[in-house]
Coordinates of C-alpha atoms in Angstrom, one line a residue:
Chain A
X1 CA 125.1 109.4 157.8
X2 CA 126.0 111.1 154.6
X3 CA 124.6 109.0 151.8
X4 CA 125.5 109.6 148.2
X5 CA 125.1 107.1 145.3
X6 CA 128.6 105.9 144.8
X7 CA 130.2 105.5 141.4
X8 CA 130.3 101.8 140.9
X9 CA 133.6 100.4 141.9
X10 CA 134.4 97.9 139.2
X11 CA 135.2 95.3 141.7
X12 CA 131.9 95.1 143.5
X13 CA 131.4 91.6 142.2
X14 CA 134.9 90.7 143.2
X15 CA 134.2 92.2 146.7
X16 CA 131.6 89.5 147.1
X17 CA 133.9 86.9 145.7
X18 CA 131.6 86.4 142.7
X19 CA 133.4 85.8 139.4
X20 CA 132.0 87.1 136.2
X21 CA 132.0 83.8 134.4
X22 CA 128.7 82.2 133.5
X23 CA 129.2 79.4 136.1
X24 CA 130.1 81.8 138.9
X25 CA 127.2 84.1 138.3
X26 CA 124.8 81.2 138.0
X27 CA 126.0 79.6 141.2
X28 CA 125.7 82.9 143.0
X29 CA 122.3 84.0 141.7
X30 CA 120.7 80.6 142.2
X31 CA 122.0 80.5 145.8
X32 CA 119.9 83.6 146.6
X33 CA 117.0 82.7 148.9
X34 CA 113.6 82.4 147.1
X35 CA 111.0 85.1 147.5
X36 CA 108.0 84.3 149.6
X37 CA 105.4 85.4 147.1
X38 CA 102.4 85.3 149.4
X39 CA 104.4 87.0 152.2
X40 CA 105.6 89.8 149.8
X41 CA 102.1 90.5 148.6
X42 CA 100.7 90.5 152.1
X43 CA 103.4 92.8 153.3
X44 CA 102.7 95.4 150.6
X45 CA 99.0 95.1 151.2
X46 CA 99.5 95.8 154.9
X47 CA 101.8 98.7 154.2
X48 CA 99.3 100.1 151.7
X49 CA 96.8 100.7 154.4
X50 CA 98.9 103.2 156.2
X51 CA 97.1 106.5 156.5
X52 CA 99.3 109.5 155.6
X53 CA 97.5 112.8 156.3
X54 CA 97.9 116.6 156.6
X55 CA 101.5 117.7 157.1
X56 CA 102.9 114.2 156.5
X57 CA 100.9 114.1 153.2
X58 CA 102.2 117.5 152.2
X59 CA 105.7 116.4 152.8
X60 CA 105.2 113.2 150.9
X61 CA 103.7 115.0 147.9
X62 CA 106.5 117.4 147.7
X63 CA 109.0 114.6 148.0
X64 CA 107.3 112.6 145.4
X65 CA 107.3 115.5 143.0
X66 CA 111.0 115.9 143.6
X67 CA 111.4 112.2 142.7
X68 CA 109.5 112.2 139.5
X69 CA 111.4 111.4 136.3
X70 CA 109.0 113.2 134.0
X71 CA 108.9 110.8 131.0
X72 CA 107.8 111.0 127.4
X73 CA 108.7 107.9 125.3
X74 CA 106.4 108.0 122.3
X75 CA 107.1 107.6 118.7
X76 CA 105.2 110.9 118.3
X77 CA 107.4 113.0 120.5
X78 CA 108.4 116.3 119.0
X79 CA 110.9 118.9 120.0
X80 CA 107.9 121.1 121.0
X81 CA 106.5 118.4 123.3
X82 CA 109.9 118.0 124.9
X83 CA 110.2 121.7 125.4
X84 CA 106.8 121.8 127.0
X85 CA 107.8 118.9 129.3
X86 CA 111.0 120.7 130.3
X87 CA 109.1 123.8 131.2
X88 CA 106.8 121.7 133.3
X89 CA 109.7 119.9 134.9
X90 CA 111.3 123.1 136.0
X91 CA 108.1 124.6 137.3
X92 CA 105.4 122.0 137.7
X93 CA 102.8 124.4 139.0
X94 CA 102.9 127.8 137.4
X95 CA 100.3 129.1 139.9
X96 CA 102.4 128.1 142.9
X97 CA 106.1 129.1 143.3
X98 CA 106.5 126.7 146.3
X99 CA 106.0 123.6 144.2
X100 CA 109.5 122.0 143.7
X101 CA 111.0 120.9 140.4
X102 CA 111.0 117.3 139.4
X103 CA 114.2 115.2 139.4
X104 CA 114.7 114.6 135.7
X105 CA 113.2 114.6 132.3
X106 CA 113.4 111.2 130.6
X107 CA 113.4 111.2 126.8
X108 CA 114.6 109.2 123.8
X109 CA 118.2 109.5 122.8
X110 CA 117.6 111.9 119.9
X111 CA 115.8 114.4 122.0
X112 CA 118.4 114.7 124.7
X113 CA 119.9 117.8 123.1
X114 CA 116.6 119.6 123.0
X115 CA 115.9 118.7 126.7
X116 CA 119.4 119.8 127.7
X117 CA 118.9 123.1 126.0
X118 CA 115.5 123.8 127.7
X119 CA 116.8 122.7 131.1
X120 CA 119.9 124.8 131.0
X121 CA 120.4 126.6 134.3
X122 CA 118.1 124.3 136.3
X123 CA 118.7 121.5 138.7
X124 CA 116.6 119.2 136.6
X125 CA 118.6 116.3 135.1
X126 CA 118.3 114.8 131.7
X127 CA 117.8 111.1 131.5
X128 CA 117.9 109.2 128.2
X129 CA 116.7 105.7 127.5
X130 CA 119.3 103.9 125.5
X131 CA 120.5 100.4 124.4
X132 CA 117.8 99.8 121.9
X133 CA 115.0 100.7 124.3
X134 CA 112.4 99.2 124.9
X135 CA 113.2 95.7 123.7
X136 CA 117.0 95.7 123.9
X137 CA 117.1 93.6 120.8
X138 CA 120.3 94.8 119.1
X139 CA 123.9 93.9 119.0
X140 CA 126.1 95.2 121.8
X141 CA 128.0 97.6 119.5
X142 CA 124.7 99.2 118.5
X143 CA 123.6 99.5 122.1
X144 CA 126.9 101.0 123.2
X145 CA 126.7 103.5 120.4
X146 CA 123.2 104.4 121.4
X147 CA 124.5 105.0 124.9
X148 CA 127.6 107.0 124.0
X149 CA 125.6 109.3 121.7
X150 CA 123.2 110.0 124.5
X151 CA 126.0 110.8 126.9
X152 CA 127.7 113.0 124.2
X153 CA 124.4 114.9 123.7
X154 CA 124.4 115.8 127.4
X155 CA 122.5 113.1 129.2
X156 CA 123.1 113.0 133.0
X157 CA 121.5 109.6 133.4
X158 CA 121.2 106.6 131.1
X159 CA 118.3 104.2 131.4
X160 CA 119.4 100.9 129.8
X161 CA 117.3 97.8 129.3
X162 CA 118.7 94.3 129.9
X163 CA 118.4 91.6 127.3
X164 CA 115.5 89.7 128.9
X165 CA 115.8 86.9 126.4
X166 CA 119.4 86.3 127.5
X167 CA 118.4 86.5 131.2
X168 CA 115.5 84.1 130.9
X169 CA 117.6 81.6 129.0
X170 CA 120.2 81.7 131.7
X171 CA 122.9 83.5 129.9
X172 CA 123.7 85.6 132.9
X173 CA 127.2 86.5 131.9
X174 CA 125.9 88.1 128.7
X175 CA 123.6 90.3 130.7
X176 CA 126.5 91.0 133.1
X177 CA 128.9 91.9 130.4
X178 CA 126.3 94.2 128.7
X179 CA 125.8 96.1 131.9
X180 CA 129.5 96.4 132.5
X181 CA 130.1 97.6 129.0
X182 CA 127.3 100.2 129.0
X183 CA 128.4 101.4 132.4
X184 CA 131.9 102.0 130.9
X185 CA 130.3 103.9 128.0
X186 CA 128.3 106.0 130.4
X187 CA 131.4 107.7 131.8
X188 CA 130.2 109.9 134.6
X189 CA 126.5 109.6 133.7
X190 CA 124.4 107.6 136.1
X191 CA 123.3 104.2 134.9
X192 CA 119.8 102.9 135.6
X193 CA 119.2 99.3 134.6
X194 CA 115.7 98.4 133.6
X195 CA 114.9 94.8 134.5
X196 CA 111.4 94.9 132.7
X197 CA 109.9 92.9 135.6
X198 CA 106.7 92.3 133.6
X199 CA 108.7 89.9 131.4
X200 CA 110.6 88.1 134.2
X201 CA 107.7 85.9 135.3
X202 CA 108.7 85.3 138.9
X203 CA 109.8 87.3 141.9
X204 CA 112.8 85.0 142.2
X205 CA 113.9 86.2 138.7
X206 CA 113.4 89.8 139.8
X207 CA 115.7 89.2 142.8
X208 CA 118.3 87.6 140.6
X209 CA 118.1 90.2 137.9
X210 CA 118.5 92.9 140.6
X211 CA 121.6 91.3 142.0
X212 CA 123.0 90.8 138.6
X213 CA 122.6 94.4 137.6
X214 CA 124.0 95.6 140.9
X215 CA 127.0 93.3 140.7
X216 CA 127.7 94.6 137.2
X217 CA 127.8 98.2 138.4
X218 CA 124.3 99.7 138.1
X219 CA 123.7 102.9 140.0
X220 CA 119.9 102.4 139.9
X221 CA 117.7 99.4 139.2
X222 CA 114.4 100.2 137.5
X223 CA 111.4 98.1 137.2
X224 CA 110.0 98.6 133.8
X225 CA 110.1 100.3 130.4
X226 CA 106.4 101.3 130.8
X227 CA 105.8 99.6 127.4
X228 CA 104.8 96.2 129.0
X229 CA 101.9 95.5 131.4
X230 CA 102.2 94.8 134.2
X231 CA 104.7 97.6 134.8
X232 CA 105.8 98.7 138.3
X233 CA 103.9 96.9 141.1
X234 CA 104.4 97.2 144.8
X235 CA 105.5 93.6 145.4
X236 CA 108.1 93.8 142.7
X237 CA 109.4 97.0 144.1
X238 CA 109.5 95.4 147.5
X239 CA 111.7 92.6 146.1
X240 CA 114.0 95.1 144.5
X241 CA 114.2 97.2 147.6
X242 CA 115.1 94.1 149.6
X243 CA 117.8 93.3 147.1
X244 CA 119.2 96.9 147.4
X245 CA 119.1 96.6 151.2
X246 CA 120.9 93.3 151.2
X247 CA 123.4 94.5 148.6
X248 CA 124.3 97.4 150.9
X249 CA 124.8 95.1 153.8
X250 CA 127.0 92.9 151.8
X251 CA 129.1 95.5 149.9
X252 CA 128.5 98.9 151.5
X253 CA 127.4 100.2 148.2
X254 CA 124.1 102.1 147.9
X255 CA 121.9 101.5 144.9
X256 CA 118.8 103.5 143.9
X257 CA 115.5 102.1 142.9
X258 CA 113.1 103.4 140.3
X259 CA 109.6 102.0 139.8
X260 CA 108.3 103.1 136.4
X261 CA 105.0 102.8 134.6
X262 CA 101.5 102.4 135.9
X263 CA 101.9 104.8 138.9
X264 CA 99.3 107.4 138.3
X265 CA 97.9 108.6 141.6
X266 CA 99.2 110.3 144.6
X267 CA 97.8 107.5 146.7
X268 CA 100.0 105.0 144.8
X269 CA 103.0 107.2 145.1
X270 CA 102.6 107.5 148.8
X271 CA 102.3 103.7 149.1
X272 CA 105.7 103.4 147.4
X273 CA 107.2 106.0 149.8
X274 CA 105.9 104.0 152.8
X275 CA 107.3 100.9 151.3
X276 CA 110.7 102.5 150.9
X277 CA 110.7 103.8 154.4
X278 CA 109.7 100.5 155.9
X279 CA 112.1 98.4 153.8
X280 CA 115.3 100.3 153.3
X281 CA 114.8 103.2 155.7
X282 CA 114.7 107.0 155.2
X283 CA 118.2 107.0 153.7
X284 CA 116.5 106.2 150.5
X285 CA 113.8 108.9 150.7
X286 CA 115.7 111.2 148.5
X287 CA 115.6 111.8 144.7
X288 CA 119.2 110.7 144.5
X289 CA 118.1 107.2 145.5
X290 CA 114.5 106.8 144.6
X291 CA 112.6 107.9 141.5
X292 CA 109.2 107.5 140.0
X293 CA 109.2 107.0 136.2
X294 CA 105.9 108.6 135.3
X295 CA 104.1 111.1 133.2
X296 CA 100.5 111.4 134.5
X297 CA 101.5 111.0 138.1
X298 CA 102.8 114.5 138.3
X299 CA 99.4 116.0 137.4
X300 CA 97.7 114.1 140.2
X301 CA 100.4 115.1 142.7
X302 CA 99.8 118.7 141.7
X303 CA 96.1 118.4 142.1
X304 CA 96.5 116.9 145.6
X305 CA 99.0 119.7 146.4
X306 CA 96.5 122.3 145.3
X307 CA 93.8 120.6 147.4
X308 CA 96.0 120.9 150.5
X309 CA 97.0 124.5 149.8
X310 CA 93.6 125.9 148.8
X311 CA 91.3 123.7 150.9
X312 CA 89.1 122.8 147.9
X313 CA 89.4 120.1 145.3
X314 CA 91.1 120.9 142.1
X315 CA 90.4 119.6 138.7
X316 CA 92.1 118.4 135.5
X317 CA 91.4 121.8 133.8
X318 CA 94.0 123.3 136.1
X319 CA 97.0 121.2 135.1
X320 CA 98.6 120.5 131.7
X321 CA 97.2 117.9 129.4
X322 CA 100.4 115.9 129.3
Chain B
X1 CA 56.7 76.6 157.8
X2 CA 58.7 79.3 159.5
X3 CA 58.0 83.0 159.1
X4 CA 60.0 84.6 156.3
X5 CA 62.7 87.0 157.4
X6 CA 62.5 90.6 156.0
X7 CA 65.1 91.5 153.4
X8 CA 66.1 94.9 154.7
X9 CA 67.4 97.4 152.2
X10 CA 70.5 99.5 152.7
X11 CA 70.4 102.1 149.9
X12 CA 73.8 102.6 148.4
X13 CA 75.5 105.4 146.5
X14 CA 75.9 105.3 142.8
X15 CA 79.4 106.2 141.6
X16 CA 81.0 105.2 138.3
X17 CA 78.3 102.7 137.6
X18 CA 78.8 100.8 140.9
X19 CA 76.8 100.9 144.1
X20 CA 79.4 101.4 146.9
X21 CA 78.6 102.2 150.5
X22 CA 79.9 105.5 151.8
X23 CA 83.6 105.6 152.1
X24 CA 83.0 106.9 155.6
X25 CA 80.9 103.8 156.5
X26 CA 78.1 106.0 157.7
X27 CA 74.4 105.4 157.2
X28 CA 71.3 107.2 158.2
X29 CA 67.7 106.0 158.7
X30 CA 65.1 106.8 156.1
X31 CA 61.6 107.1 157.5
X32 CA 58.3 107.3 155.8
X33 CA 56.1 110.4 156.2
X34 CA 54.7 109.0 159.4
X35 CA 58.1 108.5 160.9
X36 CA 58.3 104.7 160.6
X37 CA 61.6 103.2 159.6
X38 CA 61.8 102.2 155.9
X39 CA 65.5 101.6 155.1
X40 CA 69.0 102.7 155.9
X41 CA 70.7 104.9 153.3
X42 CA 74.4 105.7 152.9
X43 CA 75.4 109.0 154.4
X44 CA 77.8 110.3 151.8
X45 CA 81.0 112.1 152.8
X46 CA 83.1 114.7 151.0
X47 CA 85.4 111.9 149.8
X48 CA 82.4 110.2 148.2
X49 CA 81.7 113.5 146.5
X50 CA 85.3 113.7 145.3
X51 CA 85.0 110.2 143.9
X52 CA 81.8 111.0 142.2
X53 CA 83.3 114.0 140.5
X54 CA 86.2 112.0 139.3
X55 CA 83.8 109.5 137.8
X56 CA 81.7 112.2 136.2
X57 CA 84.8 113.9 134.8
X58 CA 86.0 110.6 133.3
X59 CA 82.6 109.8 131.8
X60 CA 82.1 113.3 130.3
X61 CA 84.2 113.1 127.1
X62 CA 82.5 110.1 125.7
X63 CA 78.9 111.1 126.7
X64 CA 79.4 114.7 125.4
X65 CA 80.9 113.4 122.2
X66 CA 78.0 111.0 121.5
X67 CA 75.7 112.2 118.8
X68 CA 72.7 114.1 120.0
X69 CA 70.5 111.5 118.3
X70 CA 72.2 108.7 120.2
X71 CA 71.9 110.5 123.5
X72 CA 68.2 110.9 122.9
X73 CA 67.8 107.2 122.2
X74 CA 69.7 106.3 125.3
X75 CA 67.6 108.6 127.4
X76 CA 64.4 107.3 125.8
X77 CA 65.4 103.8 126.8
X78 CA 65.7 104.9 130.4
X79 CA 62.0 105.9 130.2
X80 CA 61.2 102.5 128.8
X81 CA 62.8 100.9 131.9
X82 CA 61.1 103.3 134.2
X83 CA 57.8 102.4 132.7
X84 CA 58.3 98.8 133.8
X85 CA 58.9 99.8 137.4
X86 CA 56.0 102.2 137.9
X87 CA 54.6 100.2 140.9
X88 CA 57.8 100.3 142.8
X89 CA 58.2 104.1 142.3
X90 CA 54.6 104.7 143.2
X91 CA 55.0 102.9 146.5
X92 CA 58.2 104.6 147.3
X93 CA 56.8 108.1 146.5
X94 CA 53.8 107.3 148.6
X95 CA 55.8 106.2 151.5
X96 CA 58.2 109.2 151.2
X97 CA 55.7 112.0 150.5
X98 CA 52.6 110.6 152.2
X99 CA 50.4 111.3 149.2
X100 CA 47.5 109.2 147.9
X101 CA 48.1 106.4 145.4
X102 CA 46.4 108.5 142.8
X103 CA 48.7 111.5 143.3
X104 CA 51.8 109.3 143.6
X105 CA 50.9 107.6 140.3
X106 CA 50.4 111.0 138.7
X107 CA 53.8 112.1 139.9
X108 CA 55.5 109.0 138.6
X109 CA 53.9 109.1 135.2
X110 CA 54.6 112.8 135.0
X111 CA 58.3 112.0 135.8
X112 CA 58.4 109.4 133.0
X113 CA 56.7 111.7 130.6
X114 CA 59.2 114.5 131.4
X115 CA 62.1 112.1 130.9
X116 CA 60.7 111.3 127.4
X117 CA 60.1 115.0 126.7
X118 CA 63.8 115.8 127.5
X119 CA 65.0 112.7 125.6
X120 CA 63.2 114.1 122.6
X121 CA 64.8 117.5 123.0
X122 CA 68.4 116.0 122.9
X123 CA 68.8 116.4 119.2
X124 CA 66.5 119.4 118.8
X125 CA 67.4 122.0 121.4
X126 CA 70.5 123.0 119.6
X127 CA 68.4 124.3 116.7
X128 CA 66.4 126.4 119.2
X129 CA 69.2 127.6 121.5
X130 CA 71.7 128.0 118.7
X131 CA 71.5 130.5 115.9
X132 CA 72.8 131.7 112.6
X133 CA 73.9 135.3 113.1
X134 CA 73.7 138.1 110.7
X135 CA 77.2 139.7 110.3
X136 CA 78.5 142.5 108.1
X137 CA 81.0 140.5 106.0
X138 CA 81.4 137.5 103.8
X139 CA 81.0 135.0 106.7
X140 CA 78.7 132.4 108.0
X141 CA 78.4 133.1 111.7
X142 CA 76.9 130.3 113.9
X143 CA 76.3 130.1 117.6
X144 CA 76.0 126.5 118.9
X145 CA 75.5 125.2 122.4
X146 CA 78.0 122.8 123.9
X147 CA 77.7 120.9 127.2
X148 CA 79.5 122.7 130.0
X149 CA 81.0 119.6 131.7
X150 CA 80.2 118.2 135.2
X151 CA 77.0 119.6 136.7
X152 CA 76.4 119.1 140.5
X153 CA 72.7 118.9 141.3
X154 CA 71.2 119.4 144.7
X155 CA 68.0 117.6 144.0
X156 CA 64.7 119.3 145.2
X157 CA 63.9 118.3 148.8
X158 CA 60.2 118.3 148.4
X159 CA 59.6 116.3 145.2
X160 CA 61.3 113.0 145.5
X161 CA 61.0 111.8 141.9
X162 CA 59.5 114.4 139.6
X163 CA 61.7 117.1 141.0
X164 CA 64.8 114.9 140.6
X165 CA 63.9 114.0 137.0
X166 CA 63.2 117.6 136.2
X167 CA 66.6 118.7 137.3
X168 CA 68.6 115.6 136.1
X169 CA 67.2 115.0 132.6
X170 CA 68.0 118.4 131.1
X171 CA 71.6 118.1 132.4
X172 CA 71.9 114.7 130.6
X173 CA 70.1 115.7 127.4
X174 CA 72.5 118.5 126.7
X175 CA 75.5 116.1 127.1
X176 CA 76.7 116.9 130.6
X177 CA 77.7 114.4 133.3
X178 CA 76.0 114.8 136.7
X179 CA 76.7 114.4 140.4
X180 CA 73.4 114.4 142.2
X181 CA 72.8 114.9 145.9
X182 CA 69.4 113.2 146.6
X183 CA 66.7 114.7 148.8
X184 CA 67.9 114.0 152.3
X185 CA 64.6 112.8 153.8
X186 CA 63.4 110.9 150.8
X187 CA 66.3 109.4 148.9
X188 CA 64.8 106.1 147.9
X189 CA 63.1 107.0 144.6
X190 CA 66.4 108.5 143.6
X191 CA 68.3 105.4 144.5
X192 CA 65.8 103.3 142.6
X193 CA 66.3 105.6 139.6
X194 CA 70.0 104.9 139.7
X195 CA 69.2 101.2 139.7
X196 CA 67.3 101.8 136.5
X197 CA 70.2 103.9 135.0
X198 CA 72.7 101.1 135.8
X199 CA 70.7 98.7 133.6
X200 CA 70.1 101.2 130.9
X201 CA 72.7 102.3 128.3
X202 CA 73.7 105.5 130.1
X203 CA 77.5 105.0 130.4
X204 CA 78.9 104.4 133.9
X205 CA 79.8 107.7 135.6
X206 CA 77.5 109.9 133.6
X207 CA 75.1 110.0 136.5
X208 CA 76.4 109.7 140.1
X209 CA 74.2 109.8 143.1
X210 CA 75.1 110.8 146.7
X211 CA 72.6 110.3 149.5
X212 CA 73.0 112.4 152.6
X213 CA 73.1 116.0 153.6
X214 CA 73.4 118.8 151.0
X215 CA 74.7 121.0 153.9
X216 CA 77.6 118.7 154.3
X217 CA 78.4 117.8 150.7
X218 CA 77.2 120.9 148.9
X219 CA 80.2 123.2 149.8
X220 CA 82.7 120.6 148.6
X221 CA 80.9 120.3 145.3
X222 CA 80.5 124.1 145.0
X223 CA 84.2 124.8 145.5
X224 CA 85.4 121.8 143.5
X225 CA 87.4 123.0 140.5
X226 CA 86.4 120.0 138.3
X227 CA 82.7 120.8 138.7
X228 CA 81.6 123.3 136.0
X229 CA 78.1 124.2 137.2
X230 CA 75.8 123.7 140.1
X231 CA 72.0 123.5 140.4
X232 CA 70.9 124.7 143.9
X233 CA 67.3 123.4 143.6
X234 CA 67.6 121.5 146.8
X235 CA 69.3 124.2 148.9
X236 CA 67.5 126.4 151.3
X237 CA 68.1 130.2 151.3
X238 CA 71.0 130.2 153.7
X239 CA 72.8 127.3 152.1
X240 CA 72.3 128.7 148.6
X241 CA 74.1 131.9 149.6
X242 CA 77.0 129.9 151.0
X243 CA 77.2 127.8 148.0
X244 CA 77.0 130.7 145.5
X245 CA 80.0 132.2 147.3
X246 CA 81.9 129.0 147.2
X247 CA 81.1 128.5 143.5
X248 CA 82.3 132.0 142.6
X249 CA 85.9 130.9 143.3
X250 CA 85.9 128.9 140.1
X251 CA 83.4 130.9 138.1
X252 CA 80.8 128.1 138.0
X253 CA 77.4 128.4 136.4
X254 CA 75.0 128.5 139.2
X255 CA 71.2 128.1 139.1
X256 CA 69.7 129.5 142.2
X257 CA 66.7 127.7 143.8
X258 CA 63.8 128.4 141.6
X259 CA 61.0 127.1 143.9
X260 CA 59.1 126.1 140.8
X261 CA 56.1 123.9 140.6
X262 CA 57.5 120.7 139.1
X263 CA 54.2 119.7 137.6
X264 CA 54.1 122.6 135.2
X265 CA 55.6 122.7 131.8
X266 CA 59.4 123.3 132.3
X267 CA 60.1 125.1 129.1
X268 CA 63.7 125.2 127.8
X269 CA 65.2 127.1 130.7
X270 CA 67.0 124.2 132.3
X271 CA 68.0 122.7 129.0
X272 CA 69.8 125.9 128.0
X273 CA 71.2 126.5 131.4
X274 CA 74.0 123.9 131.3
X275 CA 75.6 124.8 128.0
X276 CA 78.3 127.1 126.7
X277 CA 77.6 129.0 123.5
X278 CA 80.3 128.7 121.0
X279 CA 80.3 131.1 118.1
X280 CA 82.2 130.3 114.9
X281 CA 83.0 132.4 111.9
X282 CA 83.3 130.6 108.6
X283 CA 84.3 132.4 105.4
X284 CA 81.9 132.2 102.5
X285 CA 83.6 131.0 99.3
X286 CA 86.9 130.8 101.2

């Protein structure tokens, strides 16, 4: 089956018969079944013991590299750092032509132009965090302007944050309307909605936030900003993948998932890939539908890749510092 | 009253300040010089070696950045702790090497003395190994030694404690992190040394110990790109040749087996082996 992430039909909520009013959203989200916390954690622990070796490992490493959103979101980011990151995104391992490019470079709004310029002529996409990242604490007009400026500067993908305060206080329609408005401001750019699961307290909230974002038109749901600990975890990603699976069953729409933050080793990344394969199937094992938001992960992937291709262990002196 | 049951020892590895079993789950029997069973020891695998190198690499920046004076103090404290466990080391050396109590005691005290000797050199060797160079221009020109990084040590096979200390202490004194492969047939003094290190102020990961076969682990360490140097003291001729070849791929510093008598004064050879000389030019009056 050909799978491409669909542009959000504005009526996906309507398709399910869910209105966008506060009452309708609340009734729907609170009717979702609760998450079995112990079961979810046991499930990811069991899947985490899968042994992925030799050719399967080589495949997984290359796939994971292609799924990386190479990210730099520091106050100290400079045009030079973004240029270096773009060079690395295009050609992660200068000593080995066969290493694939990453999926995207993820930067702040004001550095989108620089990234665009340095990625010209490559397949690597430019993602921008917008909507008053990472807190989301700004008025809707400011957040929309943030978004439209990033799109105008050439961003292919927008990573927005939801207003966790509104979500936690039960103002679901505000969050819904935010996402709908930002989606409209994105135009053709893909919209990733960051739930910031580290602030949502429970898996039930993660499930509700996932559904809320998908109903409002998200193309991707993303775990975290990377600024809050805990960031991405396997159980949270499992809950989100289940939401994506169920959403597809209910609406036919296919939504991507992006765990971000705290994924640093190849072993971790492979655990996520196993989780994807076992939860939503291999339709999702593509950079179009699953991404890793990471910076140091890429270096570890490259080290493991070098180990497989040369037969001896590589070291941090053989990859870039950041 | 019933007979007391023996508390049998399974010697563990020492990686990143913890005492894990081998990732492979393997162990081997350690016997005394007469062939009687003494303890089980972990038989380290290549993945244990990998983990040890990762730990050493992580520990290196802090240890190498500590002041030389501080490193000397930390190493001296290790000697203090060794001093309190002389009896245990004497009995382990006796069992392993089959020497008399007197000779074993001599070896243990020599090992402690050597540790103190190297601890003292920590903030002095740079004055001896480094130099101020005459140049034809208005510059100061200095050459200073800096630690090379992670040093893999195949500990001497014939000298269970003194040989180990003589190879390990200089690596630490000059600010490197170490991955040690203990003598295969007599690893227990080395394991006890790590138990001392764990309670000293040497940061976790600066010393990592693997027990098992140098033939099995050595090639992985020699070819490992994150290992900067390797001491082949415990390798036989054939293995040394193989490992030198492996080490050439990443241009490691290699110290070939020296077959030295560990009881003699070591001199500064080992201390200056594991450093890189950095030369800086500084304008006069600039």
